Every structure is written in structure tokens, then in C-alpha cells.
Amino acid sequence: MSAPARQPITSAGIVYLRKSDTAQALAETISERLDDRGITTWTVPSRADEEVRHLLPGTELMIVLGGDGTILSVARQCAELQVPILGVNFGRVGFLSELEPEEVEEKLSLYLDGSYWIDERSMLYAEVGSGTERSQFTALNDIVLVRGAEPRVIRLKVWIDGHYYNTTVADGVIISTATGSTAYNLAAGGPILHPQVRSNVLTPIAPHLVADRSLILEP
């Protein structure tokens, strides 16, 4: 089955794994290839969040050469402007990548010509408050609340949609999307969700009570 027709890409950004010479070399090759096609292109190394945030407006495709961690970081930048991400695997696992480095030469033109699907994933928003201070976070994988350096369990009171659920005595809790269900959530004994499932998972980390298990929540 062929991909639905979309408009060809006219502008793209490239983020490459900072510590990988191979990723940087491929980023330069891709940039030259896009320039030859008349595609407006910019390239930055990973962890240059402020630079990405400045260059992102007007970008139609983000090409990320890195591991899952690099893609997760870039996803936070791209979410607000709804910029799709094409991941090229330079990590150990590559759960979130679409291409391997050796596939780029053959398959990149398909994406540039508009022959692709956009796989939409749900994300999480978190607000952390202490006194009058507030911090906001977004995440594609998960939000984790943990005990920190203290070698003792903590008590977490959980409300869902304004209703009290329980008090968990554990090392912490993980709130995971379907995308993140194969990460920390799985290692802590939580279930795997299909990527298109919009539900979230609440999983305690090393809970004191055996009955305190994962809970799948409505979107």
C-alpha cells in the first residue's frame, strides 16, 4: 500500500548526535542533498535547545540523527509547532527511529517528495509547584516522580480527574504514554500499549504493597 500524497518538503531542520562524527558527517551529506533540491535547510548538534527553538518556526520536517533520547528531546521542541520528526537511528535500540543510516540514501527522497504518513502520538504535560513557584514540562515518553537521593520510600497521594484514587507508598510513580510504555514503565512491571492508544499508564516504582499495580487511564 502506498503512502498518501502530501506536498513536497520545502524546508527542513537537521539535528545530529553531538558526540558522533558519523552522525555529523551524514548530517552534512543530507544538508548538501537538500540544498541541491532547493530545500531550505539548517543543521545543529543535539542539546542545542535554544538554537533549535529559534530556527524551528517555518520548518516543515525535522530530521533527527541520534538515539531515542535525542528524538525525545527534539520532540519537546517540535510539539508546539506540530513539526513532524523523521528519526535516523544512531542509538542502541532505535524504537522511535524510522530509518537506519544505510537506508537514508535510498529512502530519504520519498519523504522529501511527500510519500509518507504522519504517525501521531499523544504527549504529557506536567506542572510542578512548590510554594509560589511553578514549572511546566512536556514529554513524549513519561513523567516520573521519584524519592531522590533519600534511601526511603515516599508517600504520593494520587487524584484522577479531581477524584482521590489512593496513596502510594513506593520509590515513586511513572505516568507514561503509549510511546513510553516500552521504556521505564515496562522495566517497572507496567503493560505495553500499542503506539496509537491514547491512554496513559500510572505505574508505581517498587511499591510497598503487592496490590499496588499499574492503572491504565483514559486520555
Coordinates of N, CA and C in Angstrom, one line a residue:
M1 N 0.8 -1.2 0.0 CA 0.0 0.0 0.0 C 0.9 1.2 0.0
S2 N 0.6 2.2 -0.9 CA 1.4 3.4 -1.0 C 1.0 4.4 0.0
A3 N 1.9 5.3 0.4 CA 1.6 6.4 1.3 C 0.7 7.4 0.7
P4 N -0.1 8.1 1.4 CA -1.0 9.2 0.9 C -0.1 10.3 0.4
A5 N -0.5 11.0 -0.7 CA 0.2 12.0 -1.3 C 0.2 13.3 -0.4
R6 N 1.3 13.9 -0.2 CA 1.4 15.1 0.6 C 2.3 16.1 -0.2
Q7 N 2.2 17.4 0.2 CA 3.0 18.3 -0.5 C 4.5 18.1 -0.3
P8 N 5.4 18.2 -1.3 CA 6.8 18.0 -1.1 C 7.4 19.0 -0.1
I9 N 8.4 18.6 0.6 CA 9.0 19.4 1.7 C 9.8 20.5 1.0
T10 N 9.7 21.7 1.6 CA 10.4 22.9 1.1 C 11.4 23.4 2.1
S11 N 11.2 23.0 3.4 CA 12.2 23.5 4.4 C 12.4 22.4 5.5
A12 N 13.6 22.2 6.0 CA 13.9 21.1 6.9 C 15.0 21.5 7.9
G13 N 14.9 20.9 9.0 CA 16.0 21.1 10.0 C 16.6 19.7 10.3
I14 N 17.9 19.8 10.6 CA 18.6 18.5 10.9 C 19.3 18.7 12.3
V15 N 19.0 17.8 13.2 CA 19.7 17.7 14.5 C 20.5 16.4 14.5
Y16 N 21.8 16.4 14.8 CA 22.6 15.2 14.8 C 23.2 15.0 16.2
L17 N 23.5 13.8 16.5 CA 24.1 13.4 17.8 C 25.5 14.1 17.9
R18 N 25.6 14.9 18.9 CA 26.8 15.7 19.1 C 28.1 14.9 19.2
K19 N 28.0 13.8 19.9 CA 29.2 13.0 20.1 C 29.6 12.0 19.0
S20 N 28.8 12.0 17.9 CA 29.1 11.1 16.8 C 29.6 11.8 15.6
D21 N 30.8 11.5 15.2 CA 31.4 12.0 14.0 C 30.6 11.5 12.8
T22 N 30.2 10.2 12.9 CA 29.5 9.6 11.7 C 28.1 10.3 11.5
A23 N 27.4 10.6 12.6 CA 26.2 11.3 12.5 C 26.4 12.7 11.9
Q24 N 27.4 13.4 12.4 CA 27.7 14.7 11.8 C 28.0 14.7 10.3
A25 N 28.8 13.7 9.9 CA 29.1 13.6 8.5 C 27.9 13.3 7.7
L26 N 27.0 12.4 8.2 CA 25.7 12.2 7.5 C 24.8 13.4 7.4
A27 N 24.8 14.2 8.5 CA 24.0 15.4 8.6 C 24.5 16.4 7.5
E28 N 25.8 16.5 7.3 CA 26.4 17.3 6.2 C 26.0 16.8 4.9
T29 N 26.0 15.5 4.7 CA 25.6 14.9 3.4 C 24.2 15.2 3.1
I30 N 23.3 15.0 4.1 CA 21.9 15.3 3.9 C 21.6 16.7 3.6
S31 N 22.3 17.6 4.3 CA 22.2 19.1 4.1 C 22.5 19.4 2.6
E32 N 23.6 18.9 2.1 CA 24.0 19.2 0.8 C 23.0 18.6 -0.2
R33 N 22.4 17.5 0.1 CA 21.4 16.9 -0.8 C 20.2 17.7 -0.8
L34 N 19.8 18.2 0.3 CA 18.6 19.1 0.4 C 18.8 20.4 -0.3
D35 N 20.0 21.0 -0.1 CA 20.3 22.2 -0.8 C 20.2 22.1 -2.3
D36 N 20.7 20.9 -2.8 CA 20.7 20.7 -4.3 C 19.2 20.6 -4.8
R37 N 18.3 20.2 -3.9 CA 16.9 20.2 -4.3 C 16.2 21.5 -4.1
G38 N 16.9 22.5 -3.6 CA 16.3 23.8 -3.4 C 15.5 23.9 -2.1
I39 N 15.8 22.9 -1.1 CA 15.1 22.9 0.1 C 15.9 23.7 1.2
T40 N 15.2 24.7 1.8 CA 15.8 25.5 2.8 C 16.2 24.6 4.0
T41 N 17.4 24.6 4.5 CA 17.9 23.7 5.5 C 18.8 24.4 6.5
W42 N 18.6 23.9 7.8 CA 19.5 24.3 8.8 C 20.0 23.1 9.6
T43 N 21.2 23.1 10.2 CA 21.8 22.0 10.9 C 22.4 22.4 12.2
V44 N 22.0 21.7 13.3 CA 22.6 22.0 14.6 C 22.9 20.6 15.3
P45 N 23.9 20.6 16.3 CA 24.1 19.4 17.1 C 23.0 19.2 18.1
S46 N 23.0 18.0 18.7 CA 22.0 17.8 19.8 C 22.3 18.6 21.0
R47 N 21.3 18.8 21.8 CA 21.4 19.6 23.1 C 21.5 21.1 22.8
A48 N 21.3 21.5 21.6 CA 21.3 23.0 21.3 C 19.8 23.5 21.3
D49 N 19.2 23.3 22.4 CA 17.7 23.5 22.5 C 17.3 25.0 22.1
E50 N 18.0 25.9 22.6 CA 17.7 27.3 22.3 C 17.8 27.6 20.8
E51 N 18.9 27.1 20.2 CA 19.1 27.3 18.8 C 18.0 26.6 18.0
V52 N 17.6 25.4 18.4 CA 16.5 24.7 17.7 C 15.2 25.5 17.8
R53 N 14.9 26.0 19.0 CA 13.7 26.8 19.3 C 13.7 28.0 18.4
H54 N 14.8 28.6 18.2 CA 14.9 29.8 17.3 C 14.7 29.5 15.9
L55 N 15.2 28.4 15.4 CA 15.2 28.1 14.0 C 13.9 27.3 13.5
L56 N 13.2 26.8 14.5 CA 12.1 25.9 14.2 C 10.9 26.5 13.4
P57 N 10.5 27.7 13.7 CA 9.3 28.3 13.0 C 9.5 28.3 11.5
G58 N 8.6 27.7 10.8 CA 8.7 27.6 9.3 C 9.2 26.3 8.8
T59 N 9.8 25.5 9.7 CA 10.3 24.2 9.3 C 9.2 23.2 9.1
E60 N 9.3 22.5 8.0 CA 8.2 21.5 7.7 C 8.6 20.1 8.1
L61 N 9.9 19.8 8.2 CA 10.3 18.4 8.6 C 11.6 18.5 9.4
M62 N 11.6 17.8 10.6 CA 12.8 17.7 11.4 C 13.4 16.3 11.2
I63 N 14.7 16.3 10.8 CA 15.4 15.1 10.6 C 16.3 14.9 11.8
V64 N 16.2 13.9 12.6 CA 17.0 13.7 13.8 C 17.9 12.5 13.6
L65 N 19.2 12.7 13.7 CA 20.2 11.7 13.6 C 20.7 11.4 15.0
G66 N 20.2 10.4 15.7 CA 20.5 10.1 17.0 C 19.8 9.0 17.6
G67 N 19.9 8.8 18.9 CA 19.1 7.7 19.5 C 17.8 8.1 20.0
D68 N 17.1 7.3 20.7 CA 15.7 7.6 21.2 C 15.8 8.8 22.1
G69 N 16.8 9.0 22.9 CA 16.9 10.1 23.8 C 17.0 11.4 23.1
T70 N 17.7 11.5 22.0 CA 17.8 12.7 21.1 C 16.4 13.0 20.5
I71 N 15.8 12.0 20.0 CA 14.4 12.2 19.5 C 13.4 12.7 20.5
L72 N 13.5 12.1 21.7 CA 12.6 12.6 22.8 C 12.8 14.0 23.1
S73 N 14.1 14.4 23.1 CA 14.4 15.8 23.4 C 13.9 16.8 22.3
V74 N 14.1 16.4 21.1 CA 13.7 17.2 19.9 C 12.2 17.2 19.9
A75 N 11.5 16.2 20.3 CA 10.0 16.1 20.2 C 9.4 17.2 21.1
R76 N 10.1 17.5 22.2 CA 9.5 18.6 23.1 C 9.6 19.9 22.4
Q77 N 10.6 20.1 21.6 CA 10.8 21.3 20.8 C 9.7 21.4 19.7
C78 N 9.5 20.3 19.0 CA 8.6 20.3 17.8 C 7.1 20.2 18.2
A79 N 6.8 19.8 19.4 CA 5.4 19.6 19.7 C 4.5 20.8 19.5
E80 N 4.9 21.9 20.0 CA 4.1 23.1 20.0 C 3.8 23.6 18.5
L81 N 4.7 23.4 17.6 CA 4.5 23.9 16.3 C 4.1 22.7 15.3
Q82 N 3.9 21.5 15.9 CA 3.4 20.4 15.1 C 4.3 20.1 14.0
V83 N 5.7 20.1 14.2 CA 6.6 19.8 13.1 C 6.9 18.3 13.2
P84 N 6.7 17.5 12.1 CA 6.9 16.1 12.1 C 8.4 15.8 12.2
I85 N 8.7 14.6 12.8 CA 10.1 14.2 13.0 C 10.4 12.9 12.2
L86 N 11.5 12.9 11.5 CA 12.0 11.7 10.9 C 13.3 11.3 11.6
G87 N 13.2 10.2 12.3 CA 14.4 9.7 13.1 C 15.3 8.8 12.3
V88 N 16.6 9.0 12.4 CA 17.6 8.1 11.8 C 18.4 7.5 13.0
N89 N 18.4 6.2 13.1 CA 18.9 5.6 14.3 C 20.5 5.6 14.4
F90 N 20.9 6.4 15.4 CA 22.3 6.3 15.8 C 22.4 5.9 17.3
G91 N 21.4 5.2 17.8 CA 21.4 4.7 19.2 C 21.5 3.2 19.2
R92 N 21.3 2.7 20.4 CA 21.4 1.3 20.6 C 20.2 0.5 20.3
V93 N 19.0 1.1 20.5 CA 17.7 0.4 20.3 C 17.0 1.0 19.1
G94 N 16.7 2.2 19.0 CA 16.0 2.8 17.9 C 14.5 2.6 17.8
F95 N 13.9 2.5 19.0 CA 12.4 2.3 19.0 C 11.7 3.4 18.2
L96 N 12.2 4.6 18.3 CA 11.5 5.8 17.8 C 12.0 6.1 16.4
S97 N 13.0 5.5 15.9 CA 13.6 5.8 14.6 C 12.8 5.2 13.4
E98 N 12.8 5.8 12.3 CA 12.1 5.3 11.1 C 13.1 4.7 10.1
L99 N 14.4 5.2 10.1 CA 15.4 4.7 9.2 C 16.7 4.4 9.9
E100 N 17.4 3.4 9.3 CA 18.8 3.2 9.7 C 19.7 4.1 8.8
P101 N 20.9 4.4 9.2 CA 21.8 5.3 8.4 C 22.0 4.8 7.0
E102 N 22.1 3.5 6.8 CA 22.3 3.0 5.5 C 21.1 3.0 4.6
E103 N 19.9 3.4 5.1 CA 18.7 3.5 4.3 C 18.5 4.9 3.8
V104 N 19.2 5.9 4.4 CA 18.9 7.3 4.1 C 19.1 7.6 2.6
E105 N 20.2 7.1 2.0 CA 20.4 7.5 0.6 C 19.3 7.0 -0.3
E106 N 18.7 5.8 0.0 CA 17.7 5.2 -0.9 C 16.3 5.8 -0.6
K107 N 16.0 6.1 0.7 CA 14.6 6.4 1.1 C 14.3 7.8 1.4
L108 N 15.3 8.6 1.7 CA 15.0 10.0 2.1 C 14.2 10.7 1.1
S109 N 14.4 10.5 -0.2 CA 13.7 11.2 -1.3 C 12.2 11.0 -1.2
L110 N 11.8 9.8 -0.7 CA 10.4 9.5 -0.6 C 9.7 10.5 0.4
Y111 N 10.4 10.8 1.5 CA 9.8 11.8 2.5 C 9.8 13.2 1.9
L112 N 10.9 13.5 1.2 CA 11.0 14.9 0.6 C 10.0 15.1 -0.4
D113 N 9.6 14.0 -1.2 CA 8.6 14.2 -2.2 C 7.2 14.1 -1.7
G114 N 7.0 13.8 -0.4 CA 5.6 13.8 0.2 C 5.0 12.4 0.3
S115 N 5.8 11.4 0.1 CA 5.3 10.0 0.2 C 5.6 9.4 1.6
Y116 N 4.7 9.9 2.5 CA 4.9 9.4 3.9 C 3.6 9.6 4.7
W117 N 3.5 8.9 5.8 CA 2.4 9.0 6.7 C 3.0 9.8 7.9
I118 N 2.1 10.5 8.6 CA 2.4 11.1 9.9 C 1.8 10.3 11.0
D119 N 2.6 9.7 11.8 CA 2.2 8.8 12.9 C 2.1 9.7 14.1
E120 N 0.8 10.1 14.5 CA 0.6 11.0 15.6 C 0.6 10.2 16.9
R121 N 1.3 10.8 17.9 CA 1.5 10.2 19.2 C 1.0 11.2 20.3
S122 N 0.4 10.7 21.3 CA 0.0 11.5 22.4 C 1.2 11.9 23.3
M123 N 1.1 13.1 24.0 CA 2.2 13.5 24.8 C 1.6 13.9 26.2
L124 N 2.5 14.2 27.1 CA 2.1 14.5 28.5 C 2.5 15.9 28.8
Y125 N 1.7 16.6 29.7 CA 2.1 17.9 30.2 C 2.1 17.8 31.7
A126 N 3.1 18.3 32.3 CA 3.2 18.3 33.8 C 3.5 19.7 34.3
E127 N 2.9 20.0 35.5 CA 3.2 21.2 36.2 C 3.6 20.9 37.6
V128 N 4.8 21.4 38.0 CA 5.3 21.1 39.3 C 5.3 22.4 40.1
G129 N 4.7 22.4 41.3 CA 4.6 23.5 42.1 C 5.3 23.4 43.5
S130 N 5.9 24.4 44.0 CA 6.5 24.4 45.3 C 6.3 25.8 45.8
G131 N 5.4 26.0 46.8 CA 5.1 27.4 47.2 C 4.5 28.2 46.1
T132 N 5.1 29.3 45.8 CA 4.5 30.1 44.7 C 5.2 29.9 43.3
E133 N 6.2 29.0 43.3 CA 6.9 28.7 42.1 C 6.2 27.6 41.3
R134 N 6.2 27.7 40.0 CA 5.6 26.7 39.1 C 6.6 26.5 37.9
S135 N 6.7 25.2 37.6 CA 7.5 24.8 36.4 C 6.6 23.9 35.5
Q136 N 6.8 24.1 34.2 CA 6.0 23.3 33.3 C 6.9 22.4 32.4
F137 N 6.4 21.2 32.1 CA 7.2 20.2 31.3 C 6.3 19.5 30.3
T138 N 6.8 19.2 29.2 CA 6.1 18.3 28.2 C 7.0 17.1 28.0
A139 N 6.4 15.9 27.6 CA 7.1 14.7 27.4 C 6.4 13.8 26.4
L140 N 7.2 13.1 25.6 CA 6.6 12.1 24.7 C 6.6 10.8 25.3
N141 N 7.5 10.5 26.2 CA 7.6 9.2 26.9 C 6.9 9.1 28.2
D142 N 7.4 9.8 29.2 CA 6.8 9.7 30.5 C 7.2 10.8 31.4
I143 N 6.5 11.0 32.5 CA 6.8 11.9 33.6 C 7.0 11.0 34.8
V144 N 8.1 11.2 35.5 CA 8.5 10.4 36.6 C 8.7 11.2 37.9
L145 N 8.0 10.8 39.0 CA 8.2 11.4 40.3 C 8.9 10.4 41.2
V146 N 10.1 10.7 41.7 CA 10.9 9.7 42.5 C 11.4 10.3 43.8
R147 N 11.9 9.5 44.7 CA 12.2 9.8 46.0 C 13.5 10.7 46.1
G148 N 14.3 10.7 45.0 CA 15.6 11.4 45.0 C 16.7 10.6 45.7
A149 N 17.6 11.3 46.4 CA 18.7 10.6 47.0 C 18.4 10.0 48.3
E150 N 17.3 10.3 49.0 CA 17.0 9.7 50.3 C 16.7 8.2 50.1
P151 N 17.3 7.3 50.9 CA 17.1 5.9 50.7 C 15.9 5.4 51.5
R152 N 14.7 6.0 51.2 CA 13.5 5.6 51.9 C 12.3 5.8 51.0
V153 N 11.2 5.1 51.2 CA 10.0 5.3 50.4 C 9.4 6.6 50.6
I154 N 8.6 7.0 49.7 CA 7.8 8.3 49.8 C 6.3 7.9 49.7
R155 N 5.5 8.8 50.2 CA 4.0 8.7 50.0 C 3.5 9.7 49.0
L156 N 2.8 9.2 48.0 CA 2.3 10.0 47.0 C 0.7 9.8 47.0
K157 N 0.0 10.9 47.2 CA -1.4 10.9 47.1 C -1.8 11.2 45.6
V158 N -2.6 10.3 45.1 CA -3.0 10.4 43.7 C -4.5 10.8 43.5
W159 N -4.7 11.8 42.7 CA -6.1 12.2 42.3 C -6.2 12.0 40.8
I160 N -7.3 11.5 40.3 CA -7.5 11.4 38.9 C -8.8 12.1 38.5
D161 N -8.7 13.1 37.7 CA -9.8 14.0 37.3 C -10.5 14.6 38.5
G162 N -9.7 15.0 39.5 CA -10.2 15.6 40.7 C -10.7 14.7 41.7
H163 N -10.6 13.4 41.5 CA -11.1 12.4 42.5 C -10.0 11.7 43.1
Y164 N -10.0 11.5 44.4 CA -8.9 10.8 45.1 C -8.9 9.4 44.7
Y165 N -7.7 8.9 44.4 CA -7.6 7.5 43.9 C -6.9 6.6 45.0
N166 N -5.7 7.0 45.5 CA -5.1 6.2 46.6 C -3.8 7.0 47.0
T167 N -3.2 6.4 48.0 CA -1.9 6.9 48.5 C -0.9 5.8 48.3
T168 N 0.0 6.0 47.4 CA 1.0 5.0 47.0 C 2.3 5.2 47.9
V169 N 2.7 4.1 48.5 CA 4.0 4.1 49.3 C 5.0 3.4 48.4
A170 N 5.9 4.1 47.9 CA 6.8 3.5 46.9 C 8.1 4.4 46.7
D171 N 8.9 3.9 45.8 CA 10.1 4.8 45.5 C 9.7 5.9 44.6
G172 N 8.5 5.8 43.9 CA 8.0 6.9 43.1 C 6.9 6.3 42.2
V173 N 6.5 7.2 41.2 CA 5.5 6.7 40.2 C 5.9 7.2 38.8
I174 N 5.4 6.4 37.8 CA 5.7 6.8 36.4 C 4.3 7.0 35.8
I175 N 4.2 8.1 35.1 CA 3.0 8.4 34.3 C 3.5 8.3 32.9
S176 N 3.0 7.3 32.1 CA 3.6 7.0 30.8 C 2.6 7.1 29.7
T177 N 3.0 7.6 28.5 CA 2.2 7.5 27.3 C 2.3 6.1 26.7
A178 N 1.6 5.8 25.7 CA 1.8 4.5 25.0 C 3.2 4.4 24.4
T179 N 3.7 5.6 23.9 CA 5.1 5.6 23.4 C 6.1 5.2 24.4
G180 N 5.9 5.7 25.6 CA 6.8 5.4 26.7 C 6.5 4.1 27.5
S181 N 5.5 3.4 27.1 CA 5.1 2.2 27.8 C 6.2 1.1 27.7
T182 N 7.0 1.2 26.6 CA 8.1 0.2 26.5 C 9.4 0.6 27.1
A183 N 9.4 1.7 27.9 CA 10.6 2.2 28.5 C 10.6 1.9 30.0
Y184 N 10.7 3.0 30.8 CA 10.7 2.8 32.3 C 9.5 2.1 32.8
N185 N 8.3 2.4 32.2 CA 7.1 1.7 32.6 C 7.2 0.2 32.5
L186 N 7.8 -0.3 31.4 CA 7.9 -1.7 31.2 C 8.9 -2.3 32.2
A187 N 10.0 -1.6 32.4 CA 11.0 -2.1 33.4 C 10.5 -2.2 34.8
A188 N 9.5 -1.3 35.1 CA 8.9 -1.3 36.4 C 7.7 -2.3 36.5
G189 N 7.5 -3.1 35.5 CA 6.4 -4.1 35.5 C 5.1 -3.6 34.9
G190 N 5.1 -2.5 34.2 CA 3.8 -2.0 33.6 C 3.6 -2.6 32.3
P191 N 2.3 -2.4 31.8 CA 1.9 -3.0 30.5 C 2.4 -2.3 29.3
I192 N 2.5 -3.0 28.1 CA 2.9 -2.3 26.9 C 1.6 -1.9 26.2
L193 N 1.5 -0.7 25.7 CA 0.3 -0.2 24.9 C 0.7 0.0 23.5
H194 N -0.2 -0.3 22.6 CA 0.0 0.0 21.2 C 0.3 1.5 21.0
P195 N 1.2 1.9 20.1 CA 1.5 3.3 20.0 C 0.3 4.2 19.7
Q196 N -0.7 3.7 19.0 CA -1.8 4.5 18.7 C -2.9 4.7 19.8
V197 N -2.7 3.9 20.9 CA -3.6 4.0 22.0 C -3.4 5.3 22.7
R198 N -4.5 6.1 23.0 CA -4.3 7.4 23.6 C -4.3 7.4 25.1
S199 N -4.4 6.2 25.7 CA -4.4 6.1 27.2 C -3.1 6.3 27.7
N200 N -3.0 6.6 29.0 CA -1.8 6.7 29.8 C -1.7 5.6 30.8
V201 N -0.5 5.4 31.4 CA -0.4 4.3 32.4 C 0.2 4.9 33.6
L202 N -0.4 4.7 34.8 CA 0.2 5.1 36.1 C 0.8 3.8 36.7
T203 N 2.1 3.8 36.9 CA 2.8 2.7 37.4 C 3.7 3.0 38.6
P204 N 3.4 2.4 39.8 CA 4.2 2.7 41.0 C 5.6 2.0 40.8
I205 N 6.7 2.6 41.4 CA 8.0 2.1 41.3 C 8.3 1.4 42.6
A206 N 8.5 0.1 42.6 CA 8.8 -0.7 43.8 C 7.9 -0.4 44.9
P207 N 6.5 -0.6 44.7 CA 5.6 -0.3 45.7 C 5.7 -1.1 47.0
H208 N 5.3 -0.5 48.1 CA 5.3 -1.3 49.4 C 4.3 -2.4 49.4
L209 N 3.1 -2.1 48.8 CA 2.0 -3.1 48.8 C 2.0 -3.9 47.5
V210 N 1.9 -5.2 47.6 CA 1.9 -6.0 46.4 C 0.7 -5.7 45.5
A211 N -0.4 -5.3 46.1 CA -1.7 -5.0 45.4 C -1.6 -3.6 44.6
D212 N -0.6 -2.8 44.9 CA -0.5 -1.5 44.2 C 0.2 -1.7 42.8
R213 N -0.7 -1.8 41.8 CA -0.2 -2.1 40.5 C -0.5 -1.0 39.5
S214 N -0.1 -1.3 38.2 CA -0.3 -0.3 37.2 C -1.8 0.0 36.9
L215 N -2.1 1.2 36.5 CA -3.5 1.5 36.2 C -3.5 2.2 34.8
I216 N -4.3 1.7 33.9 CA -4.4 2.3 32.6 C -5.5 3.4 32.7
L217 N -5.2 4.6 32.2 CA -6.1 5.7 32.4 C -6.7 6.1 31.0
E218 N -7.9 6.7 31.1 CA -8.5 7.3 29.9 C -7.7 8.5 29.5
P219 N -7.7 8.8 28.2 CA -7.0 10.0 27.7 C -7.4 11.3 28.5

